[in-house]
Amino acid sequence: QVQLVESGGGSVQAGGSLKLFCAASGATYRSNVMGWFRQAPGKEREAVAARFTSGGMTFYADSLKGRFTIARGDDRDTVTLQMDNLKPEDTAMYYCAAAFGRVVNGNPLSKEANFNYWGRGTQVTVSS
């Protein structure tokens, strides 16, 4: 059974930076896509960024381009999310998601159903 574990969340002042980490374990084959979503209190979960494992193509929510960067981690099936110039509205639970054993075409952020494994989340709090 594939498990995703996030780390790196915390509290930071506006304008600061945080880097999130996600590691997958238990898979017998490589992921196709790994990505990040977030959910703020009282709001629906929204897409943040995703990266195809093969080729490294990346996708971002339009509103986050330029401030957030998704990248491959140091180990197989790991991914990071560098978040810069953080704003109070970035406060949310951040979830790692991955697609294992399924074909994903186009922008993987177009629907959550592209991802079949999810982590439990890591909290990011940005104060003004």
mmCIF file of N, CA and C in Angstrom:
data_model
loop_
_atom_site.group_PDB
_atom_site.id
_atom_site.type_symbol
_atom_site.label_atom_id
_atom_site.label_comp_id
_atom_site.label_asym_id
_atom_site.label_seq_id
_atom_site.Cartn_x
_atom_site.Cartn_y
_atom_site.Cartn_z
ATOM 1 N N GLN A 1 0.843 -1.177 0.000
ATOM 2 C CA GLN A 1 0.000 0.000 0.000
ATOM 3 C C GLN A 1 0.889 1.241 0.000
ATOM 4 N N VAL A 2 0.609 2.140 -0.917
ATOM 5 C CA VAL A 2 1.402 3.368 -1.007
ATOM 6 C C VAL A 2 0.987 4.329 0.102
ATOM 7 N N GLN A 3 1.957 4.913 0.725
ATOM 8 C CA GLN A 3 1.702 5.938 1.731
ATOM 9 C C GLN A 3 2.499 7.188 1.376
ATOM 10 N N LEU A 4 1.875 8.345 1.572
ATOM 11 C CA LEU A 4 2.530 9.629 1.354
ATOM 12 C C LEU A 4 2.636 10.337 2.695
ATOM 13 N N VAL A 5 3.807 10.861 2.967
ATOM 14 C CA VAL A 5 4.028 11.581 4.220
ATOM 15 C C VAL A 5 4.603 12.949 3.911
ATOM 16 N N GLU A 6 3.900 13.985 4.400
ATOM 17 C CA GLU A 6 4.369 15.349 4.209
ATOM 18 C C GLU A 6 5.122 15.833 5.449
ATOM 19 N N SER A 7 6.005 16.795 5.234
ATOM 20 C CA SER A 7 6.701 17.456 6.342
ATOM 21 C C SER A 7 7.116 18.842 5.878
ATOM 22 N N GLY A 8 7.539 19.653 6.845
ATOM 23 C CA GLY A 8 8.051 20.976 6.510
ATOM 24 C C GLY A 8 7.110 22.116 6.771
ATOM 25 N N GLY A 9 5.890 21.817 7.163
ATOM 26 C CA GLY A 9 4.958 22.891 7.464
ATOM 27 C C GLY A 9 5.352 23.623 8.732
ATOM 28 N N GLY A 10 4.684 24.734 8.976
ATOM 29 C CA GLY A 10 4.969 25.509 10.174
ATOM 30 C C GLY A 10 4.360 26.876 10.096
ATOM 31 N N SER A 11 4.828 27.754 10.969
ATOM 32 C CA SER A 11 4.331 29.125 11.031
ATOM 33 C C SER A 11 5.419 30.077 10.561
ATOM 34 N N VAL A 12 5.013 31.070 9.807
ATOM 35 C CA VAL A 12 5.962 32.033 9.261
ATOM 36 C C VAL A 12 5.253 33.367 9.105
ATOM 37 N N GLN A 13 6.012 34.427 9.133
ATOM 38 C CA GLN A 13 5.435 35.749 8.904
ATOM 39 C C GLN A 13 5.296 36.017 7.411
ATOM 40 N N ALA A 14 4.392 36.898 7.092
ATOM 41 C CA ALA A 14 4.188 37.276 5.695
ATOM 42 C C ALA A 14 5.506 37.736 5.075
ATOM 43 N N GLY A 15 5.734 37.281 3.848
ATOM 44 C CA GLY A 15 6.981 37.591 3.164
ATOM 45 C C GLY A 15 8.043 36.528 3.337
ATOM 46 N N GLY A 16 7.817 35.619 4.259
ATOM 47 C CA GLY A 16 8.781 34.560 4.522
ATOM 48 C C GLY A 16 8.634 33.398 3.564
ATOM 49 N N SER A 17 9.430 32.358 3.806
ATOM 50 C CA SER A 17 9.458 31.178 2.945
ATOM 51 C C SER A 17 9.345 29.909 3.770
ATOM 52 N N LEU A 18 8.819 28.881 3.137
ATOM 53 C CA LEU A 18 8.787 27.542 3.706
ATOM 54 C C LEU A 18 9.007 26.555 2.578
ATOM 55 N N LYS A 19 9.542 25.390 2.931
ATOM 56 C CA LYS A 19 9.707 24.329 1.947
ATOM 57 C C LYS A 19 9.058 23.071 2.494
ATOM 58 N N LEU A 20 8.139 22.541 1.728
ATOM 59 C CA LEU A 20 7.438 21.324 2.100
ATOM 60 C C LEU A 20 8.076 20.122 1.403
ATOM 61 N N PHE A 21 7.995 18.992 2.066
ATOM 62 C CA PHE A 21 8.544 17.750 1.537
ATOM 63 C C PHE A 21 7.465 16.671 1.545
ATOM 64 N N CYS A 22 7.537 15.799 0.554
ATOM 65 C CA CYS A 22 6.617 14.668 0.503
ATOM 66 C C CYS A 22 7.392 13.451 0.033
ATOM 67 N N ALA A 23 7.215 12.367 0.759
ATOM 68 C CA ALA A 23 7.869 11.124 0.387
ATOM 69 C C ALA A 23 6.840 10.014 0.297
ATOM 70 N N ALA A 24 6.929 9.236 -0.761
ATOM 71 C CA ALA A 24 6.045 8.082 -0.942
ATOM 72 C C ALA A 24 6.788 6.810 -0.566
ATOM 73 N N SER A 25 6.088 5.901 0.053
ATOM 74 C CA SER A 25 6.673 4.616 0.400
ATOM 75 C C SER A 25 5.672 3.514 0.097
ATOM 76 N N GLY A 26 6.193 2.309 -0.068
ATOM 77 C CA GLY A 26 5.332 1.158 -0.265
ATOM 78 C C GLY A 26 4.992 0.852 -1.710
ATOM 79 N N ALA A 27 5.507 1.638 -2.629
ATOM 80 C CA ALA A 27 5.188 1.406 -4.037
ATOM 81 C C ALA A 27 6.219 0.474 -4.665
ATOM 82 N N THR A 28 5.749 -0.366 -5.559
ATOM 83 C CA THR A 28 6.666 -1.278 -6.256
ATOM 84 C C THR A 28 7.052 -0.717 -7.614
ATOM 85 N N TYR A 29 6.476 0.426 -7.981
ATOM 86 C CA TYR A 29 6.809 1.064 -9.241
ATOM 87 C C TYR A 29 6.756 2.581 -9.043
ATOM 88 N N ARG A 30 7.334 3.299 -9.976
ATOM 89 C CA ARG A 30 7.432 4.746 -9.820
ATOM 90 C C ARG A 30 6.083 5.421 -10.005
ATOM 91 N N SER A 31 5.975 6.574 -9.365
ATOM 92 C CA SER A 31 4.786 7.375 -9.568
ATOM 93 C C SER A 31 4.798 7.967 -10.968
ATOM 94 N N ASN A 32 3.620 8.322 -11.448
ATOM 95 C CA ASN A 32 3.524 9.037 -12.726
ATOM 96 C C ASN A 32 3.516 10.539 -12.506
ATOM 97 N N VAL A 33 2.798 10.955 -11.470
ATOM 98 C CA VAL A 33 2.670 12.368 -11.142
ATOM 99 C C VAL A 33 2.680 12.524 -9.631
ATOM 100 N N MET A 34 3.304 13.578 -9.147
ATOM 101 C CA MET A 34 3.193 13.957 -7.740
ATOM 102 C C MET A 34 2.846 15.432 -7.681
ATOM 103 N N GLY A 35 2.037 15.789 -6.695
ATOM 104 C CA GLY A 35 1.593 17.173 -6.639
ATOM 105 C C GLY A 35 1.181 17.603 -5.256
ATOM 106 N N TRP A 36 0.732 18.864 -5.190
ATOM 107 C CA TRP A 36 0.310 19.463 -3.939
ATOM 108 C C TRP A 36 -1.053 20.130 -4.108
ATOM 109 N N PHE A 37 -1.865 19.980 -3.105
ATOM 110 C CA PHE A 37 -3.139 20.671 -3.003
ATOM 111 C C PHE A 37 -3.183 21.344 -1.634
ATOM 112 N N ARG A 38 -4.115 22.252 -1.452
ATOM 113 C CA ARG A 38 -4.254 22.883 -0.142
ATOM 114 C C ARG A 38 -5.713 23.161 0.156
ATOM 115 N N GLN A 39 -6.014 23.239 1.442
ATOM 116 C CA GLN A 39 -7.381 23.537 1.868
ATOM 117 C C GLN A 39 -7.329 24.471 3.056
ATOM 118 N N ALA A 40 -7.898 25.645 2.864
ATOM 119 C CA ALA A 40 -7.994 26.620 3.938
ATOM 120 C C ALA A 40 -9.287 26.393 4.718
ATOM 121 N N PRO A 41 -9.350 26.829 5.959
ATOM 122 C CA PRO A 41 -10.563 26.634 6.761
ATOM 123 C C PRO A 41 -11.779 27.230 6.063
ATOM 124 N N GLY A 42 -12.829 26.428 5.968
ATOM 125 C CA GLY A 42 -14.068 26.896 5.369
ATOM 126 C C GLY A 42 -14.066 26.972 3.861
ATOM 127 N N LYS A 43 -12.993 26.497 3.237
ATOM 128 C CA LYS A 43 -12.912 26.561 1.786
ATOM 129 C C LYS A 43 -12.702 25.169 1.201
ATOM 130 N N GLU A 44 -12.961 25.057 -0.093
ATOM 131 C CA GLU A 44 -12.734 23.792 -0.770
ATOM 132 C C GLU A 44 -11.234 23.595 -1.030
ATOM 133 N N ARG A 45 -10.873 22.334 -1.168
ATOM 134 C CA ARG A 45 -9.485 22.044 -1.494
ATOM 135 C C ARG A 45 -9.184 22.544 -2.905
ATOM 136 N N GLU A 46 -8.001 23.102 -3.079
ATOM 137 C CA GLU A 46 -7.620 23.639 -4.377
ATOM 138 C C GLU A 46 -6.244 23.125 -4.786
ATOM 139 N N ALA A 47 -6.030 23.086 -6.089
ATOM 140 C CA ALA A 47 -4.759 22.625 -6.625
ATOM 141 C C ALA A 47 -3.687 23.681 -6.432
ATOM 142 N N VAL A 48 -2.477 23.214 -6.209
ATOM 143 C CA VAL A 48 -1.333 24.112 -6.039
ATOM 144 C C VAL A 48 -0.321 23.891 -7.159
ATOM 145 N N ALA A 49 0.230 22.690 -7.233
ATOM 146 C CA ALA A 49 1.266 22.409 -8.224
ATOM 147 C C ALA A 49 1.385 20.908 -8.422
ATOM 148 N N ALA A 50 1.899 20.517 -9.588
ATOM 149 C CA ALA A 50 2.111 19.103 -9.868
ATOM 150 C C ALA A 50 3.308 18.952 -10.799
ATOM 151 N N ARG A 51 3.864 17.754 -10.760
ATOM 152 C CA ARG A 51 5.059 17.473 -11.561
ATOM 153 C C ARG A 51 5.004 16.039 -12.077
ATOM 154 N N PHE A 52 5.183 15.880 -13.410
ATOM 155 C CA PHE A 52 5.305 14.547 -13.972
ATOM 156 C C PHE A 52 6.665 13.973 -13.588
ATOM 157 N N THR A 53 6.672 12.755 -13.069
ATOM 158 C CA THR A 53 7.917 12.131 -12.636
ATOM 159 C C THR A 53 8.852 11.918 -13.814
ATOM 160 N N SER A 54 8.303 11.464 -14.924
ATOM 161 C CA SER A 54 9.100 11.258 -16.125
ATOM 162 C C SER A 54 9.079 12.530 -16.958
ATOM 163 N N GLY A 55 10.225 13.107 -17.135
ATOM 164 C CA GLY A 55 10.295 14.337 -17.926
ATOM 165 C C GLY A 55 10.304 15.607 -17.097
ATOM 166 N N GLY A 56 9.689 15.561 -15.931
ATOM 167 C CA GLY A 56 9.730 16.700 -15.020
ATOM 168 C C GLY A 56 8.845 17.877 -15.354
ATOM 169 N N MET A 57 7.887 17.718 -16.286
ATOM 170 C CA MET A 57 7.018 18.841 -16.612
ATOM 171 C C MET A 57 6.218 19.247 -15.379
ATOM 172 N N THR A 58 6.093 20.558 -15.177
ATOM 173 C CA THR A 58 5.411 21.071 -13.994
ATOM 174 C C THR A 58 4.191 21.895 -14.367
ATOM 175 N N PHE A 59 3.247 21.963 -13.442
ATOM 176 C CA PHE A 59 2.018 22.716 -13.613
ATOM 177 C C PHE A 59 1.741 23.454 -12.306
ATOM 178 N N TYR A 60 1.162 24.637 -12.440
ATOM 179 C CA TYR A 60 0.859 25.445 -11.268
ATOM 180 C C TYR A 60 -0.523 26.067 -11.372
ATOM 181 N N ALA A 61 -1.115 26.315 -10.206
ATOM 182 C CA ALA A 61 -2.300 27.157 -10.188
ATOM 183 C C ALA A 61 -1.863 28.548 -10.636
ATOM 184 N N ASP A 62 -2.648 29.172 -11.491
ATOM 185 C CA ASP A 62 -2.260 30.458 -12.063
ATOM 186 C C ASP A 62 -1.921 31.493 -10.996
ATOM 187 N N SER A 63 -2.676 31.486 -9.929
ATOM 188 C CA SER A 63 -2.493 32.519 -8.896
ATOM 189 C C SER A 63 -1.205 32.339 -8.100
ATOM 190 N N LEU A 64 -0.559 31.163 -8.231
ATOM 191 C CA LEU A 64 0.618 30.878 -7.418
ATOM 192 C C LEU A 64 1.913 30.883 -8.227
ATOM 193 N N LYS A 65 1.803 31.018 -9.529
ATOM 194 C CA LYS A 65 3.006 31.034 -10.364
ATOM 195 C C LYS A 65 3.931 32.158 -9.933
ATOM 196 N N GLY A 66 5.212 31.838 -9.866
ATOM 197 C CA GLY A 66 6.194 32.841 -9.498
ATOM 198 C C GLY A 66 6.540 32.846 -8.021
ATOM 199 N N ARG A 67 5.650 32.325 -7.190
ATOM 200 C CA ARG A 67 5.943 32.274 -5.756
ATOM 201 C C ARG A 67 6.195 30.850 -5.266
ATOM 202 N N PHE A 68 5.566 29.875 -5.902
ATOM 203 C CA PHE A 68 5.699 28.479 -5.494
ATOM 204 C C PHE A 68 6.459 27.713 -6.565
ATOM 205 N N THR A 69 7.312 26.787 -6.134
ATOM 206 C CA THR A 69 8.087 25.973 -7.060
ATOM 207 C C THR A 69 8.057 24.521 -6.614
ATOM 208 N N ILE A 70 7.587 23.650 -7.498
ATOM 209 C CA ILE A 70 7.588 22.220 -7.216
ATOM 210 C C ILE A 70 8.818 21.607 -7.866
ATOM 211 N N ALA A 71 9.422 20.657 -7.164
ATOM 212 C CA ALA A 71 10.638 20.044 -7.693
ATOM 213 C C ALA A 71 10.750 18.618 -7.202
ATOM 214 N N ARG A 72 11.582 17.887 -7.897
ATOM 215 C CA ARG A 72 11.862 16.520 -7.476
ATOM 216 C C ARG A 72 12.677 16.556 -6.196
ATOM 217 N N GLY A 73 12.406 15.608 -5.300
ATOM 218 C CA GLY A 73 13.202 15.490 -4.101
ATOM 219 C C GLY A 73 14.472 14.708 -4.370
ATOM 220 N N ASP A 74 15.226 14.479 -3.338
ATOM 221 C CA ASP A 74 16.508 13.799 -3.485
ATOM 222 C C ASP A 74 16.352 12.307 -3.755
ATOM 223 N N ASP A 75 15.264 11.732 -3.274
ATOM 224 C CA ASP A 75 15.060 10.289 -3.425
ATOM 225 C C ASP A 75 13.926 10.013 -4.392
ATOM 226 N N ARG A 76 13.846 8.768 -4.796
ATOM 227 C CA ARG A 76 12.780 8.348 -5.704
ATOM 228 C C ARG A 76 11.421 8.611 -5.062
ATOM 229 N N ASP A 77 10.485 9.084 -5.873
ATOM 230 C CA ASP A 77 9.121 9.342 -5.435
ATOM 231 C C ASP A 77 9.058 10.300 -4.249
ATOM 232 N N THR A 78 9.843 11.344 -4.350
ATOM 233 C CA THR A 78 9.753 12.444 -3.395
ATOM 234 C C THR A 78 9.578 13.735 -4.177
ATOM 235 N N VAL A 79 8.925 14.674 -3.539
ATOM 236 C CA VAL A 79 8.684 15.951 -4.190
ATOM 237 C C VAL A 79 8.712 17.045 -3.136
ATOM 238 N N THR A 80 9.159 18.220 -3.544
ATOM 239 C CA THR A 80 9.198 19.344 -2.631
ATOM 240 C C THR A 80 8.354 20.489 -3.173
ATOM 241 N N LEU A 81 7.987 21.391 -2.301
ATOM 242 C CA LEU A 81 7.268 22.597 -2.692
ATOM 243 C C LEU A 81 7.932 23.774 -1.984
ATOM 244 N N GLN A 82 8.643 24.574 -2.741
ATOM 245 C CA GLN A 82 9.261 25.779 -2.208
ATOM 246 C C GLN A 82 8.250 26.909 -2.302
ATOM 247 N N MET A 83 7.962 27.538 -1.168
ATOM 248 C CA MET A 83 6.972 28.605 -1.129
ATOM 249 C C MET A 83 7.653 29.887 -0.658
ATOM 250 N N ASP A 84 7.666 30.881 -1.503
ATOM 251 C CA ASP A 84 8.316 32.153 -1.207
ATOM 252 C C ASP A 84 7.308 33.281 -1.158
ATOM 253 N N ASN A 85 7.715 34.369 -0.515
ATOM 254 C CA ASN A 85 6.854 35.544 -0.389
ATOM 255 C C ASN A 85 5.451 35.134 0.065
ATOM 256 N N LEU A 86 5.414 34.377 1.126
ATOM 257 C CA LEU A 86 4.140 33.853 1.609
ATOM 258 C C LEU A 86 3.227 34.966 2.106
ATOM 259 N N LYS A 87 1.933 34.736 1.916
ATOM 260 C CA LYS A 87 0.908 35.698 2.298
ATOM 261 C C LYS A 87 -0.051 35.040 3.281
ATOM 262 N N PRO A 88 -0.735 35.832 4.098
ATOM 263 C CA PRO A 88 -1.695 35.234 5.038
ATOM 264 C C PRO A 88 -2.720 34.339 4.344
ATOM 265 N N GLU A 89 -3.092 34.667 3.128
ATOM 266 C CA GLU A 89 -4.068 33.850 2.413
ATOM 267 C C GLU A 89 -3.508 32.504 1.958
ATOM 268 N N ASP A 90 -2.209 32.285 2.141
ATOM 269 C CA ASP A 90 -1.629 30.979 1.865
ATOM 270 C C ASP A 90 -1.809 30.011 3.035
ATOM 271 N N THR A 91 -2.329 30.515 4.135
ATOM 272 C CA THR A 91 -2.570 29.666 5.291
ATOM 273 C C THR A 91 -3.557 28.566 4.933
ATOM 274 N N ALA A 92 -3.137 27.321 5.149
ATOM 275 C CA ALA A 92 -3.969 26.178 4.769
ATOM 276 C C ALA A 92 -3.279 24.888 5.207
ATOM 277 N N MET A 93 -4.035 23.810 5.120
ATOM 278 C CA MET A 93 -3.443 22.475 5.227
ATOM 279 C C MET A 93 -2.990 22.092 3.821
ATOM 280 N N TYR A 94 -1.745 21.710 3.692
ATOM 281 C CA TYR A 94 -1.195 21.347 2.399
ATOM 282 C C TYR A 94 -1.084 19.823 2.298
ATOM 283 N N TYR A 95 -1.638 19.287 1.226
ATOM 284 C CA TYR A 95 -1.676 17.853 1.017
ATOM 285 C C TYR A 95 -0.821 17.448 -0.184
ATOM 286 N N CYS A 96 -0.053 16.403 0.016
ATOM 287 C CA CYS A 96 0.667 15.793 -1.089
ATOM 288 C C CYS A 96 -0.236 14.759 -1.744
ATOM 289 N N ALA A 97 -0.155 14.652 -3.048
ATOM 290 C CA ALA A 97 -0.951 13.680 -3.788
ATOM 291 C C ALA A 97 -0.082 13.052 -4.862
ATOM 292 N N ALA A 98 -0.418 11.827 -5.225
ATOM 293 C CA ALA A 98 0.374 11.133 -6.231
ATOM 294 C C ALA A 98 -0.500 10.216 -7.067
ATOM 295 N N ALA A 99 -0.064 9.998 -8.287
ATOM 296 C CA ALA A 99 -0.714 9.054 -9.188
ATOM 297 C C ALA A 99 0.247 7.903 -9.423
ATOM 298 N N PHE A 100 -0.164 6.745 -8.961
ATOM 299 C CA PHE A 100 0.620 5.535 -9.174
ATOM 300 C C PHE A 100 -0.213 4.582 -10.018
ATOM 301 N N GLY A 101 0.407 4.040 -11.072
ATOM 302 C CA GLY A 101 -0.268 3.006 -11.833
ATOM 303 C C GLY A 101 -1.429 3.484 -12.673
ATOM 304 N N ARG A 102 -1.469 4.760 -12.964
ATOM 305 C CA ARG A 102 -2.529 5.263 -13.821
ATOM 306 C C ARG A 102 -1.956 6.294 -14.775
ATOM 307 N N VAL A 103 -2.527 6.327 -15.958
ATOM 308 C CA VAL A 103 -2.086 7.281 -16.966
ATOM 309 C C VAL A 103 -2.764 8.624 -16.710
ATOM 310 N N VAL A 104 -1.985 9.655 -16.701
ATOM 311 C CA VAL A 104 -2.505 11.008 -16.552
ATOM 312 C C VAL A 104 -2.098 11.802 -17.776
ATOM 313 N N ASN A 105 -3.071 12.361 -18.458
ATOM 314 C CA ASN A 105 -2.804 13.156 -19.651
ATOM 315 C C ASN A 105 -3.118 14.626 -19.395
ATOM 316 N N GLY A 106 -2.394 15.487 -20.046
ATOM 317 C CA GLY A 106 -2.647 16.913 -19.915
ATOM 318 C C GLY A 106 -2.255 17.437 -18.551
ATOM 319 N N ASN A 107 -2.962 18.481 -18.119
ATOM 320 C CA ASN A 107 -2.682 19.100 -16.829
ATOM 321 C C ASN A 107 -3.241 18.233 -15.697
ATOM 322 N N PRO A 108 -2.375 17.649 -14.890
ATOM 323 C CA PRO A 108 -2.879 16.762 -13.829
ATOM 324 C C PRO A 108 -3.691 17.487 -12.773
ATOM 325 N N LEU A 109 -3.537 18.810 -12.683
ATOM 326 C CA LEU A 109 -4.289 19.574 -11.697
ATOM 327 C C LEU A 109 -5.739 19.816 -12.114
ATOM 328 N N SER A 110 -6.087 19.407 -13.323
ATOM 329 C CA SER A 110 -7.432 19.690 -13.816
ATOM 330 C C SER A 110 -8.506 18.948 -13.010
ATOM 331 N N LYS A 111 -8.150 17.826 -12.419
ATOM 332 C CA LYS A 111 -9.118 17.128 -11.578
ATOM 333 C C LYS A 111 -8.394 16.299 -10.519
ATOM 334 N N GLU A 112 -8.938 16.330 -9.323
ATOM 335 C CA GLU A 112 -8.340 15.582 -8.232
ATOM 336 C C GLU A 112 -8.346 14.085 -8.486
ATOM 337 N N ALA A 113 -9.271 13.627 -9.290
ATOM 338 C CA ALA A 113 -9.380 12.198 -9.566
ATOM 339 C C ALA A 113 -8.158 11.652 -10.293
ATOM 340 N N ASN A 114 -7.304 12.531 -10.804
ATOM 341 C CA ASN A 114 -6.067 12.060 -11.426
ATOM 342 C C ASN A 114 -5.120 11.433 -10.407
ATOM 343 N N PHE A 115 -5.321 11.787 -9.143
ATOM 344 C CA PHE A 115 -4.436 11.337 -8.074
ATOM 345 C C PHE A 115 -5.135 10.243 -7.268
ATOM 346 N N ASN A 116 -4.468 9.119 -7.060
ATOM 347 C CA ASN A 116 -5.095 8.028 -6.331
ATOM 348 C C ASN A 116 -4.502 7.795 -4.945
ATOM 349 N N TYR A 117 -3.528 8.590 -4.556
ATOM 350 C CA TYR A 117 -2.992 8.494 -3.199
ATOM 351 C C TYR A 117 -2.804 9.895 -2.632
ATOM 352 N N TRP A 118 -3.112 10.012 -1.338
ATOM 353 C CA TRP A 118 -3.065 11.310 -0.674
ATOM 354 C C TRP A 118 -2.397 11.178 0.690
ATOM 355 N N GLY A 119 -1.653 12.224 1.061
ATOM 356 C CA GLY A 119 -1.108 12.278 2.402
ATOM 357 C C GLY A 119 -2.115 12.872 3.365
ATOM 358 N N ARG A 120 -1.717 12.945 4.616
ATOM 359 C CA ARG A 120 -2.613 13.469 5.657
ATOM 360 C C ARG A 120 -2.508 14.977 5.810
ATOM 361 N N GLY A 121 -1.502 15.570 5.221
ATOM 362 C CA GLY A 121 -1.399 17.015 5.233
ATOM 363 C C GLY A 121 -0.399 17.558 6.228
ATOM 364 N N THR A 122 0.077 18.750 5.934
ATOM 365 C CA THR A 122 0.956 19.488 6.837
ATOM 366 C C THR A 122 0.465 20.931 6.873
ATOM 367 N N GLN A 123 0.372 21.496 8.065
ATOM 368 C CA GLN A 123 -0.225 22.816 8.237
ATOM 369 C C GLN A 123 0.796 23.917 7.950
ATOM 370 N N VAL A 124 0.345 24.898 7.191
ATOM 371 C CA VAL A 124 1.130 26.111 6.943
ATOM 372 C C VAL A 124 0.321 27.297 7.437
ATOM 373 N N THR A 125 0.920 28.090 8.299
ATOM 374 C CA THR A 125 0.247 29.266 8.845
ATOM 375 C C THR A 125 1.114 30.492 8.593
ATOM 376 N N VAL A 126 0.531 31.483 7.941
ATOM 377 C CA VAL A 126 1.251 32.713 7.615
ATOM 378 C C VAL A 126 0.582 33.864 8.347
ATOM 379 N N SER A 127 1.334 34.537 9.173
ATOM 380 C CA SER A 127 0.789 35.655 9.949
ATOM 381 C C SER A 127 1.195 36.989 9.314
ATOM 382 N N SER A 128 0.318 37.967 9.509
ATOM 383 C CA SER A 128 0.575 39.286 8.899
ATOM 384 C C SER A 128 1.407 40.157 9.819
#
